[in-house]
Amino acid sequence: MSITPEADTSGPLPEAERWASSALTRRQIMLRSAVSAGAIATAALLTGLTSGTMLRARNNAESPPLAPDVRDRFMRFSHLATGHTALSPVLGERYYQALTGQDHQFPAKLNALVDLAGRLPRPSVEALEEIARQQPALHGALMAVIRAWYSGVVAEGSQATVYAYEAALMYQPARDQVVIPTFAHDGPNYWVKAPPPVSAMPAF
Amino acid sequence: MAEDLSADVVIVGTGICGSFVAHEMAKAGLSVIMLEAGPRIDRDEVVENWRNMPPHNKSEYDYATPYPLVPWAPHTNYFPDNGYLHVDGPDRTAYMQGIIKGVGGTTWHWAASSWRYLVNDFQLKSTYGVGRDYAFTYDEIEPYYFKAEQEIGVCGPNGMDIVPSAPRKQPWPMDSMPYGPADRRFTELVKPLGFENTPVPQGRNSRPYDNRPQCCGNNNCMPICPIGAMYHAVYHAQKAEALGARIIPNAVAYAMETDAQNNITAIKYYDPDKQSFRVTGKTFVIAANGIETPKLLLLAANDRNPRGIANSSDQVGRNMMDHPGIGMSFQAAEPMWVGGGSVQMSSITNHRDGPWRSEYSAIQIGMNNTAQNSRAGMKALSMGLVGHKLDEEIRKRSAHGVDIYVNHETLAHPDNRLTLSTQYKDKLGIPHPHVYYDVGEYVRTSAVKSRQHLMNIAKALGGTEISMSQNFTPNNHITGGTIMGKDPRDSVVDGWCRTHDHRNLFLATGGAMAAAGTVNSTLTMAALALRASEEILRDMKHA
């Protein structure tokens, strides 16, 4: 994940530079995301290379790194909020910073949500969401965390900074059949075979 | 910079028409200069820009944002509307066209549907008493259609008997790609309604072709094929360059000089800093498609041609056409799994022609095969679901979501007119285009039936959450603005795309098309460009 805008390149980066410019190593990507091998080959590109004019224009100023305990706490909470554990801590750090940038009360709300979740007899996002409805500010923060991990953005609309595309969770539930557009799903004519049942949710 | 900018053939525009002409000229050993208002476009960067585009834009089919937008050559972007193209009239929404300025032009983000028009499309007036006739018949353009199909690399339904369809002397260069699950099932479900859903001829490789790979179903044809299995005009721009043609990007044509015989002697262009350059040549070709071509001709008005270049008929900018569309989305009762293959695999074509065309539009109906996952995700998130229910909703909507559409032919009408904006100018001081647009009763009458067709299809698929566009939507099949005809008093170019007013000026553009038909206009434009090229070469031999 490149945080600093790079110099303007007139053409595509050589492959080596692409990897170098990504703070996520290939190995880390493989460890952290349960995605197909085909997608891994290009995963470095989507986790935040900034040679694209648009992203470069929208890159936020660099934020100081999060304290490890803050990051870990946010990641643990994100596992609960999304129901998924294969989440990138690098992305988590960026979401945390973006959510805090959008709402300076976010760290306090997160703490309150963690406390709330801790008091549940059997912690689950469903139970947490239900109980958080009584406190709209906390409910909003919970939904903002879920939206970030699922959609890859924190802001709404057409000017939002994009933190993840292929790693956004919303592309995972149908990814056994539906291509994540621009990425290779499989070889030519993969679409000829019969689709899987809708009930067969892939693991991710 | 005292550089001699002169060539046998000077072409404005590097899209499919300009690049085809340049390639033909360069093959014949002529010198060529191509002026492109926009920059060079890098595929990798556009792919990356698309990936880095917010999911809102992805789910709303934003095809413009990934492309570089430069202040000296603005093009349209509706996320949000950047105000480049001003449209008014009763159907303003139906002319909010998507165009790209840059080397390769708008085929960067076309869907590559490469149809031939039908025999009757070329003789609408003679056959049905409405609209206009082309200045030639189908038989006269047939060889150029085939050549265009070879140059592009079109795969089509060889061996299938589709009615109506354009008669062919040779098979398509490639066989069709096989359908994915949605197209297979859609075909079965609409058949009882009398709809024949047939393979679309696509400018897309169903096998490796012309040093480009076979389609792998990345399903992002619009706005960018990441692997080059889909044809883009940039390939012919590059082929022309390899043969010695010179492309000058970021060169915005704005004026033309004429001599006593009203031949064009030079084109002038601005660079991004508004420095002016003059290019002389023997033959000039404007290939800036249906909006920028009439805009340039009007802008280039001079003392001898006060209404604009090539405009003694007053038809430049008039007769603006497209295929006004109606869209519908719904959730099908059974999983369809839209998104296998390219974004446009099939289409219902048995309403493309019939006796009703004397009264109302012929139509093309189709299912959009763009993967539903972006929309499914955004919709499910907006419902406030969490956990397993959220995942299940996304999967269900990715599997069940369907978009269908009807596109209507429009008739040439002089009131549907492009003019130079009196209010808005770009960074170089060049007026923006302004379009007045009214689809007319011919379309409106047809649209009543079209909406019923869409409802019937939704019913056949057990559709729920049905939503249909209230206004007509644009399809970027921009035709008519420099219309073709035999009579110089009511048309701009002849059947070879030569302007009636200037012997050495050709307009290789969809603007020359005299009737819109029901299908995508690109293949016909490309065939016109090849036909014009032949005439230019004849001129050069006899010069």
XYZ file of C-alpha atoms in Angstrom:
747
model
C 0.000 0.000 0.000
C 1.730 3.074 -1.187
C 0.861 6.052 0.938
C 3.034 8.623 -0.759
C 2.093 9.871 -4.189
C 4.693 8.861 -6.708
C 6.168 10.997 -9.393
C 4.080 11.146 -12.508
C 4.934 8.223 -14.720
C 4.056 8.462 -18.352
C 3.700 4.727 -18.716
C 3.019 1.674 -16.630
C 5.459 0.837 -13.866
C 7.801 -2.077 -14.400
C 6.620 -5.129 -12.495
C 9.447 -4.947 -9.973
C 8.626 -1.388 -9.083
C 4.986 -2.255 -8.677
C 5.832 -4.749 -5.990
C 8.331 -2.431 -4.406
C 5.824 0.366 -4.248
C 3.366 -1.749 -2.370
C 3.776 -2.011 1.358
C 2.006 -5.338 1.213
C 4.308 -8.061 0.044
C 3.036 -10.792 -2.197
C 3.406 -13.216 0.675
C 1.386 -11.011 2.997
C -1.381 -10.750 0.464
C -1.464 -14.499 0.099
C -1.591 -14.929 3.841
C -4.245 -12.347 4.420
C -6.769 -12.839 1.724
C -8.604 -15.975 0.817
C -8.689 -15.134 -2.842
C -7.914 -17.172 -5.897
C -4.405 -17.429 -7.252
C -5.410 -15.554 -10.363
C -6.407 -12.532 -8.380
C -3.310 -12.623 -6.195
C -1.119 -11.953 -9.176
C -2.726 -8.562 -9.521
C -3.607 -7.927 -5.915
C -0.723 -5.514 -5.453
C -2.242 -3.204 -7.981
C -5.521 -2.792 -6.230
C -4.219 -2.376 -2.739
C -3.213 1.139 -3.496
C -0.665 1.816 -6.178
C -0.883 5.451 -7.047
C 0.243 5.803 -10.595
C -3.388 6.391 -11.585
C -4.121 10.055 -12.014
C -7.325 9.870 -10.060
C -6.001 8.219 -6.975
C -2.935 10.383 -7.006
C -5.112 13.458 -7.017
C -7.138 12.183 -4.118
C -4.424 10.803 -1.905
C -4.713 11.973 1.652
C -1.835 13.503 3.500
C 0.220 10.866 5.231
C -1.008 10.079 8.726
C 1.262 8.903 11.515
C 1.068 5.125 11.985
C -1.428 3.817 14.502
C -0.278 2.499 17.846
C -0.243 -1.301 17.527
C -2.752 -1.782 20.376
C -5.212 0.625 18.720
C -4.822 -1.123 15.421
C -5.215 -4.591 16.915
C -8.309 -3.528 18.801
C -9.842 -2.116 15.606
C -8.981 -5.308 13.731
C -10.563 -7.507 16.402
C -13.656 -5.351 16.331
C -13.694 -5.487 12.515
C -13.639 -9.303 12.647
C -16.761 -9.173 14.772
C -18.454 -6.436 12.746
C -17.945 -8.146 9.391
C -18.024 -11.774 10.452
C -14.776 -12.271 8.525
C -11.221 -12.602 9.806
C -9.155 -12.534 6.612
C -8.868 -8.762 6.771
C -5.728 -6.782 5.999
C -4.309 -4.822 8.973
C -2.845 -2.344 6.489
C -6.334 -1.659 5.166
C -7.625 -1.632 8.732
C -5.216 1.114 9.655
C -6.337 3.232 6.727
C -10.014 2.684 7.480
C -9.474 3.613 11.116
C -7.736 6.816 10.124
C -10.344 7.680 7.529
C -13.230 6.978 9.917
C -11.551 9.155 12.533
C -10.955 11.873 9.965
C -14.630 11.804 9.093
C -15.826 11.728 12.715
C -13.448 12.796 15.485
C -15.661 10.939 17.977
C -15.014 7.649 16.164
C -12.288 6.367 18.557
C -14.575 6.983 21.529
C -17.523 5.350 19.750
C -15.350 2.377 18.858
C -14.390 1.957 22.506
C -18.044 2.119 23.486
C -18.925 -0.460 20.836
C -16.133 -2.774 22.014
C -17.450 -2.481 25.567
C -20.984 -3.118 24.367
C -19.875 -6.193 22.417
C -17.963 -7.434 25.459
C -21.149 -7.429 27.514
C -23.022 -9.610 25.029
C -23.500 -13.204 26.238
C -22.606 -14.501 22.771
C -20.887 -11.797 20.712
C -22.064 -11.582 17.132
C -22.598 -8.671 14.798
C -26.290 -9.476 14.653
C -26.639 -9.182 18.438
C -24.448 -6.085 18.545
C -26.392 -4.352 15.783
C -29.661 -5.048 17.560
C -28.527 -3.629 20.873
C -26.743 -0.667 19.250
C -30.002 0.490 17.663
C -30.888 2.040 21.030
C -27.863 4.352 20.688
C -28.002 5.871 17.189
C -24.493 7.374 17.379
C -22.963 3.970 18.156
C -25.149 2.254 15.583
C -23.911 4.709 12.961
C -20.288 3.983 13.833
C -20.868 0.213 13.614
C -22.488 0.550 10.192
C -19.668 2.846 9.039
C -17.100 0.156 9.916
C -19.108 -2.472 8.023
C -19.554 -0.172 5.016
C -15.822 0.524 4.873
C -14.801 -3.144 4.798
C -17.536 -4.099 2.351
C -17.361 -1.213 -0.104
C -13.696 -0.173 0.140
C -14.612 3.468 0.794
C -15.437 5.533 3.867
C -16.956 8.616 2.236
C -20.021 8.387 0.021
C -20.562 9.430 -3.563
C -18.360 9.895 -6.571
C -15.470 11.729 -4.906
C -14.701 9.138 -2.229
C -11.141 7.928 -1.685
C -10.928 4.251 -2.569
C -8.944 2.071 -0.175
C -9.782 -1.314 -1.647
C -11.505 -2.673 -4.723
C -10.825 -6.352 -5.199
C -10.352 -6.803 -1.431
C -13.668 -5.044 -0.675
C -15.839 -7.689 0.981
C -18.853 -6.991 -1.232
C -17.099 -8.725 -4.113
C -16.563 -11.959 -2.170
C -20.042 -13.514 -1.686
C -20.481 -14.179 -5.432
C -16.869 -14.512 -6.419
C -17.061 -18.239 -7.144
C -19.220 -17.367 -10.182
C -19.120 -13.620 -10.807
C -15.900 -12.048 -11.999
C -14.569 -9.013 -10.161
C -14.597 -6.789 -13.231
C -11.192 -6.176 -14.878
C -9.693 -9.213 -13.151
C -9.287 -12.595 -14.723
C -11.779 -15.048 -13.285
C -10.574 -18.061 -15.193
C -9.580 -18.952 -18.747
C -11.600 -18.159 -21.874
C -15.169 -19.501 -21.931
C -15.182 -20.237 -18.185
C -18.780 -19.014 -18.296
C -19.969 -22.055 -20.231
C -20.199 -24.289 -17.173
C -23.306 -24.433 -15.006
C -23.322 -21.935 -12.148
C -23.227 -23.031 -8.501
C -26.315 -22.942 -6.273
C -27.054 -19.567 -4.697
C -27.143 -21.294 -1.319
C -23.470 -22.328 -1.561
C -21.796 -19.295 0.018
C -18.049 -19.350 -0.623
C -15.741 -19.146 2.401
C -13.966 -15.802 2.700
C 9.236 26.126 -34.232
C 9.374 26.658 -38.001
C 8.292 23.156 -38.758
C 6.723 22.232 -42.059
C 3.392 20.729 -41.091
C 2.172 19.380 -44.368
C 0.935 16.042 -45.622
C -0.940 14.476 -48.503
C -3.811 13.739 -46.151
C -4.608 15.652 -42.964
C -7.036 13.960 -40.603
C -8.742 15.468 -37.564
C -9.526 12.733 -35.060
C -7.884 9.420 -34.195
C -10.968 7.354 -33.418
C -12.055 4.421 -35.508
C -12.925 6.481 -38.605
C -9.807 8.661 -38.538
C -7.528 5.735 -37.780
C -9.065 3.584 -40.524
C -8.571 6.366 -43.071
C -5.007 6.997 -41.848
C -4.178 3.313 -42.111
C -5.520 3.074 -45.671
C -3.614 6.197 -46.726
C -0.371 5.093 -45.095
C -0.668 1.646 -46.714
C -0.934 3.403 -50.074
C 2.308 5.279 -49.374
C 0.755 8.680 -48.743
C 1.981 11.013 -46.042
C -0.506 11.490 -43.211
C -0.842 13.899 -40.293
C -3.492 13.136 -37.676
C -4.567 15.827 -35.258
C -5.989 14.592 -31.972
C -7.455 17.093 -29.519
C -6.899 14.845 -26.514
C -3.858 13.086 -25.072
C -2.460 9.629 -25.637
C -4.225 7.092 -23.466
C -2.472 4.351 -21.523
C -4.495 1.181 -20.996
C -2.836 0.185 -17.734
C -3.486 3.573 -16.240
C -7.143 3.543 -17.266
C -7.615 0.047 -15.814
C -6.060 1.204 -12.579
C -8.117 4.386 -12.528
C -11.237 2.276 -12.917
C -10.248 -0.006 -10.070
C -9.564 3.054 -7.930
C -12.936 4.595 -8.753
C -15.557 4.700 -5.988
C -18.089 1.837 -5.937
C -20.880 4.391 -6.370
C -19.491 5.220 -9.821
C -19.014 1.542 -10.652
C -22.574 0.688 -9.707
C -23.925 3.606 -11.763
C -21.913 2.687 -14.885
C -19.522 5.637 -14.982
C -17.449 5.177 -18.134
C -15.805 8.604 -18.222
C -13.958 9.086 -14.951
C -11.158 6.563 -15.622
C -10.107 8.507 -18.714
C -7.790 11.502 -18.562
C -9.667 14.776 -18.947
C -7.612 17.722 -20.141
C -8.776 21.344 -20.032
C -7.884 22.051 -23.666
C -9.991 19.128 -24.917
C -12.865 18.599 -22.508
C -15.227 15.699 -22.979
C -18.359 14.694 -21.140
C -18.405 13.373 -17.594
C -21.632 13.036 -15.619
C -20.151 12.103 -12.207
C -21.046 14.885 -11.587
C -22.083 16.592 -14.850
C -19.124 18.729 -15.878
C -21.279 20.846 -18.169
C -19.348 20.186 -21.357
C -22.350 19.188 -23.467
C -25.400 21.394 -22.980
C -28.661 19.798 -23.984
C -32.149 21.196 -23.911
C -35.492 20.319 -25.395
C -38.137 17.808 -24.273
C -35.701 14.882 -24.235
C -32.513 16.458 -22.941
C -31.628 13.388 -20.849
C -31.531 11.311 -24.025
C -28.622 13.242 -25.505
C -26.198 13.278 -22.590
C -23.662 11.366 -24.641
C -20.435 9.829 -23.444
C -17.467 10.690 -25.631
C -13.717 10.492 -25.163
C -11.050 12.757 -26.543
C -7.735 11.000 -26.847
C -5.774 8.852 -29.268
C -8.094 5.957 -30.140
C -11.294 7.867 -29.407
C -14.457 6.500 -27.896
C -13.927 2.880 -28.956
C -11.780 2.777 -25.824
C -15.032 2.306 -23.968
C -17.490 0.928 -26.496
C -19.170 -2.436 -26.003
C -17.894 -3.553 -29.436
C -21.319 -4.560 -30.743
C -20.595 -4.603 -34.465
C -23.803 -4.946 -36.412
C -24.467 -4.317 -40.030
C -27.538 -2.227 -40.738
C -30.384 -3.898 -42.606
C -31.161 -3.369 -46.285
C -34.189 -1.236 -45.391
C -32.224 0.915 -42.939
C -30.422 2.430 -45.920
C -33.680 3.209 -47.725
C -36.034 4.179 -44.968
C -37.721 6.942 -46.952
C -38.128 4.874 -50.129
C -39.393 1.857 -48.221
C -41.524 3.369 -45.472
C -42.007 7.008 -46.421
C -40.299 8.358 -43.295
C -36.867 9.714 -42.444
C -34.109 9.846 -45.030
C -32.364 7.545 -47.491
C -28.618 7.031 -47.593
C -26.895 8.031 -50.821
C -26.195 4.373 -51.583
C -27.835 0.986 -51.099
C -26.853 -1.907 -48.847
C -25.254 -3.763 -51.749
C -22.891 -0.861 -52.311
C -21.633 -0.830 -48.734
C -21.538 -4.616 -48.233
C -17.866 -5.082 -49.247
C -16.791 -2.270 -46.903
C -18.754 -3.844 -44.089
C -16.804 -7.037 -44.571
C -13.499 -5.228 -44.723
C -14.362 -3.339 -41.526
C -15.270 -6.637 -39.832
C -11.881 -8.046 -40.812
C -9.972 -4.974 -39.659
C -11.799 -4.855 -36.321
C -11.961 -8.607 -35.844
C -15.664 -9.327 -35.441
C -17.017 -12.597 -34.125
C -20.540 -13.404 -35.224
C -23.189 -16.110 -35.364
C -21.898 -17.978 -38.393
C -24.303 -20.663 -39.540
C -27.324 -19.261 -37.691
C -30.358 -18.111 -39.601
C -31.433 -14.843 -37.993
C -34.414 -12.886 -39.313
C -34.126 -10.065 -40.113
C -30.436 -9.740 -40.787
C -28.168 -8.145 -43.343
C -27.279 -10.492 -46.221
C -23.632 -11.584 -46.143
C -21.289 -12.688 -48.886
C -18.697 -14.060 -46.451
C -18.863 -15.438 -42.936
C -17.733 -13.340 -39.975
C -13.969 -13.548 -39.401
C -14.613 -15.391 -36.120
C -17.444 -17.490 -34.693
C -19.471 -16.175 -31.770
C -18.375 -16.555 -28.192
C -20.539 -19.027 -26.249
C -23.247 -17.614 -23.995
C -22.902 -17.452 -20.243
C -25.615 -18.648 -17.856
C -27.697 -15.451 -18.046
C -27.787 -15.268 -21.837
C -28.587 -18.981 -22.065
C -31.496 -18.724 -19.655
C -32.754 -15.366 -20.951
C -32.950 -16.811 -24.469
C -35.120 -19.690 -23.226
C -37.378 -17.497 -21.099
C -38.198 -14.884 -23.745
C -38.793 -17.334 -26.571
C -42.440 -18.048 -25.622
C -43.073 -14.298 -25.907
C -41.996 -14.414 -29.533
C -38.594 -12.861 -28.891
C -35.616 -14.373 -30.672
C -32.559 -13.621 -28.544
C -29.537 -14.020 -30.800
C -25.768 -13.566 -30.550
C -24.482 -10.032 -31.055
C -21.669 -9.704 -33.609
C -18.858 -8.404 -31.418
C -15.560 -6.673 -32.135
C -14.027 -9.037 -29.675
C -11.788 -12.037 -30.055
C -13.458 -15.418 -29.652
C -10.005 -16.793 -30.505
C -6.603 -15.081 -30.706
C -6.803 -12.630 -33.628
C -4.510 -9.962 -35.056
C -1.890 -10.451 -32.309
C -4.462 -9.862 -29.595
C -5.667 -12.415 -27.041
C -8.964 -14.227 -26.770
C -11.637 -12.744 -24.492
C -11.320 -14.055 -20.937
C -14.597 -12.609 -19.665
C -13.096 -9.904 -17.453
C -16.504 -8.279 -18.044
C -15.312 -4.704 -18.118
C -15.630 -3.948 -21.855
C -17.199 -0.668 -20.876
C -15.226 1.301 -19.866
C -11.954 -0.555 -20.489
C -10.978 -4.000 -21.689
C -7.980 -4.822 -19.509
C -6.392 -7.279 -21.957
C -7.067 -5.945 -25.447
C -9.306 -8.818 -26.531
C -11.803 -6.148 -27.486
C -10.921 -4.030 -30.477
C -10.035 -0.380 -29.895
C -9.280 2.118 -32.654
C -5.910 2.772 -31.048
C -4.712 -0.396 -32.814
C -5.285 1.197 -36.207
C -3.847 4.492 -35.019
C -0.713 2.524 -34.082
C -0.714 0.583 -37.363
C -0.922 3.847 -39.283
C 1.920 5.263 -37.194
C 4.049 2.210 -37.872
C 3.585 2.893 -41.583
C 4.732 6.498 -41.207
C 1.571 8.425 -40.335
C 2.215 11.138 -37.783
C -0.113 11.636 -34.832
C -0.031 14.998 -33.098
C -1.869 14.623 -29.793
C -3.174 17.604 -27.807
C -3.795 19.435 -31.077
C -7.188 21.123 -31.109
C -8.378 21.970 -34.634
C -10.322 25.229 -34.714
C -10.132 26.825 -38.177
C -9.869 26.017 -41.865
C -8.580 28.041 -44.777
C -10.218 27.889 -48.200
C -9.154 29.040 -51.664
C -11.113 30.603 -54.533
C -12.476 27.188 -55.582
C -13.529 26.643 -51.970
C -11.005 23.839 -51.575
C -9.554 23.480 -48.097
C -5.925 24.615 -48.055
C -5.045 24.387 -44.368
C -6.342 23.441 -40.937
C -5.265 25.402 -37.906
C -4.923 23.959 -34.451
C -4.064 25.120 -30.950
C -1.671 23.371 -28.638
C -2.537 23.292 -24.899
C -0.957 26.739 -24.439
C -3.086 28.138 -27.257
C -0.171 28.506 -29.628
C -1.571 28.261 -33.137
C -0.178 25.946 -35.820
C -1.112 25.587 -39.464
C -1.201 22.289 -41.340
C -1.405 22.225 -45.116
C -2.390 19.263 -47.244
C -4.014 17.979 -50.392
C -6.983 16.212 -48.854
C -8.575 16.881 -45.491
C -10.669 14.501 -43.447
C -12.691 15.419 -40.375
C -13.234 12.275 -38.338
C -14.256 13.676 -34.983
C -17.560 11.813 -34.853
C -21.048 13.115 -34.504
C -20.659 15.938 -32.009
C -17.182 17.361 -32.575
C -17.343 17.196 -36.386
C -20.332 19.529 -36.756
C -18.968 21.649 -33.914
C -15.662 22.156 -35.746
C -17.360 22.894 -39.081
C -19.489 25.603 -37.447
C -16.531 26.978 -35.504
C -14.422 27.180 -38.668
C -16.829 29.513 -40.497
C -14.905 31.980 -42.674
C -15.655 34.789 -45.122
C -16.393 32.432 -47.986
C -18.374 30.086 -45.793
C -20.106 32.340 -43.284
C -22.536 29.665 -41.972
C -19.684 27.257 -41.399
C -17.518 24.962 -43.480
C -19.494 22.496 -45.661
C -22.710 24.215 -44.605
C -24.278 25.756 -47.708
C -27.235 23.437 -47.037
C -27.593 24.676 -43.439
C -27.684 21.008 -42.409
C -24.427 20.963 -40.396
C -25.407 20.224 -36.817
C -28.991 19.343 -37.756
C -30.689 15.920 -37.772
C -28.884 14.815 -34.601
C -29.835 11.193 -33.929
C -29.133 8.405 -31.461
C -31.077 5.458 -30.105
C -33.160 6.739 -27.220
C -33.360 3.920 -24.722
C -35.596 2.756 -21.947
C -33.919 0.763 -19.216
C -35.421 -1.618 -16.707
C -33.933 -3.452 -13.778
C -35.461 -6.147 -11.624
C -34.697 -9.197 -9.534
C -35.499 -12.367 -11.489
C -37.304 -15.202 -9.727
C -34.513 -17.645 -10.496
C -30.757 -17.057 -10.392
C -29.572 -15.751 -13.780
C -25.903 -15.094 -12.898
C -25.421 -12.160 -15.211
C -21.802 -11.328 -16.060
C -20.419 -14.413 -17.825
C -18.486 -13.332 -20.915
C -18.592 -9.825 -22.375
C -21.016 -7.104 -21.323
C -23.158 -7.474 -24.434
C -23.493 -11.021 -25.704
C -27.019 -11.236 -27.068
C -29.910 -9.167 -28.318
C -33.510 -9.526 -29.474
C -33.496 -8.427 -33.076
C -36.790 -9.552 -34.577
C -38.251 -6.057 -34.112
C -35.493 -4.358 -36.093
C -37.655 -4.129 -39.204
C -41.311 -4.371 -40.177
C -44.173 -2.553 -41.859
C -44.866 -0.517 -38.702
C -41.780 1.545 -39.456
C -44.005 3.819 -41.542
C -45.649 4.824 -38.227
C -43.278 4.190 -35.347
C -39.715 3.180 -34.475
C -38.173 -0.183 -35.019
C -36.436 -1.379 -31.870
C -33.709 -3.540 -30.502
C -34.280 -5.199 -27.122
C -31.538 -6.660 -25.036
C -30.199 -7.855 -21.734
C -27.177 -6.094 -20.367
C -24.582 -8.666 -19.315
C -22.586 -6.414 -16.997
C -21.838 -8.237 -13.722
C -24.288 -7.212 -11.017
C -21.894 -7.461 -8.076
C -21.108 -3.742 -7.694
C -24.780 -2.842 -7.691
C -25.674 -5.801 -5.494
C -23.127 -4.799 -2.883
C -24.130 -1.149 -2.773
C -27.820 -2.000 -2.622
C -27.395 -4.595 0.139
C -25.312 -2.144 2.189
C -27.994 0.512 1.805
C -30.508 -1.904 3.322
C -28.669 -1.821 6.658
C -28.062 -5.575 6.771
C -25.200 -7.118 8.731
C -23.425 -10.445 9.057
C -24.727 -13.516 7.232
C -27.815 -11.654 6.010
C -25.618 -9.053 4.346
C -23.486 -11.674 2.601
C -26.571 -13.617 1.519
C -28.256 -10.514 0.158
C -25.187 -9.597 -1.900
C -24.932 -13.097 -3.319
C -28.649 -13.267 -4.043
C -28.637 -9.911 -5.855
C -25.492 -10.781 -7.788
C -27.252 -13.931 -8.988
C -30.782 -12.565 -9.555
C -30.221 -8.983 -10.719
C -31.142 -8.282 -14.360
C -30.990 -5.146 -16.519
C -32.817 -5.032 -19.825
C -33.337 -2.240 -22.321
C -35.084 -1.188 -25.506
C -33.366 1.089 -28.006
C -35.414 3.023 -30.565
C -34.523 4.294 -33.984
C -34.951 8.030 -34.416
C -35.785 9.921 -37.571
C -33.636 12.707 -38.938
C -35.279 15.991 -37.982
C -33.664 19.357 -38.706
C -34.823 20.829 -35.393
C -32.685 18.343 -33.453
C -29.767 20.591 -33.743
C -26.231 21.098 -32.486
C -25.083 24.700 -32.265
C -22.140 26.473 -30.685
C -22.940 27.512 -27.139
C -23.303 31.255 -26.772
C -22.662 30.981 -23.025
C -19.949 28.435 -22.378
C -16.375 28.293 -23.610
C -13.482 25.977 -22.815
C -9.983 26.960 -21.700
C -8.975 27.784 -25.285
C -12.014 29.990 -25.772
C -13.766 27.452 -27.992
C -17.537 27.276 -27.444
C -19.008 24.128 -25.965
C -21.546 22.232 -28.063
C -25.230 22.819 -27.413
C -27.889 20.358 -28.563
C -31.669 20.677 -28.775
C -33.292 17.236 -28.722
C -36.823 15.955 -29.115
C -37.192 12.245 -29.911
C -40.511 12.949 -31.665
C -43.835 11.154 -31.888
C -42.311 8.373 -34.009
C -40.280 7.274 -30.985
C -42.886 8.132 -28.364
C -45.519 5.975 -30.087
C -43.098 3.073 -30.212
C -42.019 3.611 -26.597
C -45.511 2.840 -25.290
C -45.188 -0.612 -26.828
C -41.569 -0.914 -25.701
C -42.514 -0.392 -22.069
C -45.062 -3.172 -22.457
C -42.393 -5.436 -23.983
C -40.156 -4.783 -21.006
C -42.960 -5.505 -18.548
C -43.763 -8.750 -20.384
C -40.136 -9.827 -20.170
C -39.962 -8.926 -16.476
C -43.096 -11.011 -15.929
C -41.682 -13.947 -17.870
C -38.646 -13.851 -15.582
C -40.803 -13.505 -12.463
C -39.340 -10.074 -11.832
C -39.693 -8.240 -8.546
C -38.426 -4.767 -7.573
C -39.104 -3.708 -11.152
C -37.877 -0.235 -11.989
C -38.042 1.373 -15.398
C -36.434 4.603 -16.542
C -39.032 7.340 -16.954
C -36.921 9.430 -19.297
C -35.189 8.260 -22.442
C -31.550 7.358 -21.959
C -28.665 8.092 -24.358
C -26.791 5.337 -26.181
C -23.857 7.247 -27.664
C -24.754 6.145 -31.195
C -24.280 9.682 -32.448
C -25.499 10.052 -36.029
C -26.936 12.561 -38.457
C -25.177 15.866 -37.682
C -23.389 16.026 -41.062
C -25.986 14.067 -42.971
C -25.445 12.265 -46.240
C -27.582 12.715 -49.334
C -27.619 13.037 -53.094
C -28.928 16.584 -53.082
C -26.410 19.268 -52.011
C -29.321 21.486 -50.971
C -30.385 19.264 -48.088
C -27.308 17.266 -47.167
C -23.683 17.839 -46.186
C -21.828 14.911 -47.775
C -22.352 12.527 -50.670
C -22.231 8.735 -50.580
C -18.431 8.797 -50.370
C -18.493 11.191 -47.406
C -17.153 13.958 -49.613
C -18.589 17.355 -48.686
C -20.749 18.877 -51.387
C -19.119 22.268 -50.813
C -15.414 21.366 -50.784
C -14.000 18.839 -53.234
C -11.047 17.924 -51.007
C -12.850 17.713 -47.668
C -14.282 14.422 -46.414
C -16.230 13.771 -43.237
C -15.556 10.238 -42.014
C -18.003 10.147 -39.163
C -21.241 8.679 -37.878
C -22.572 12.171 -38.502
C -22.810 11.233 -42.178
C -25.332 8.477 -41.456
C -28.734 9.367 -42.896
C -30.825 7.036 -40.752
C -30.076 5.715 -37.290
C -31.413 2.166 -37.667
C -31.751 0.232 -34.445
C -28.238 -0.980 -33.743
C -24.842 0.385 -32.733
C -23.448 2.731 -35.336
C -19.711 2.003 -35.139
C -19.394 -0.714 -37.781
C -21.322 1.404 -40.282
C -19.152 4.434 -39.504
C -16.059 2.326 -40.000
C -17.389 1.015 -43.316
C -18.100 4.607 -44.396
C -14.528 5.546 -43.495
C -13.183 2.709 -45.653
C -15.466 3.766 -48.498
C -14.274 7.370 -48.174
C -10.668 6.127 -48.160
C -11.183 4.448 -51.506
C -12.535 7.666 -52.991
C -9.645 9.689 -51.576
C -7.156 7.271 -53.110
C -8.958 7.567 -56.460
C -8.661 11.363 -56.187
C -4.962 11.099 -55.432
C -4.358 8.879 -58.454
C -6.104 11.331 -60.739
C -4.865 14.507 -59.120
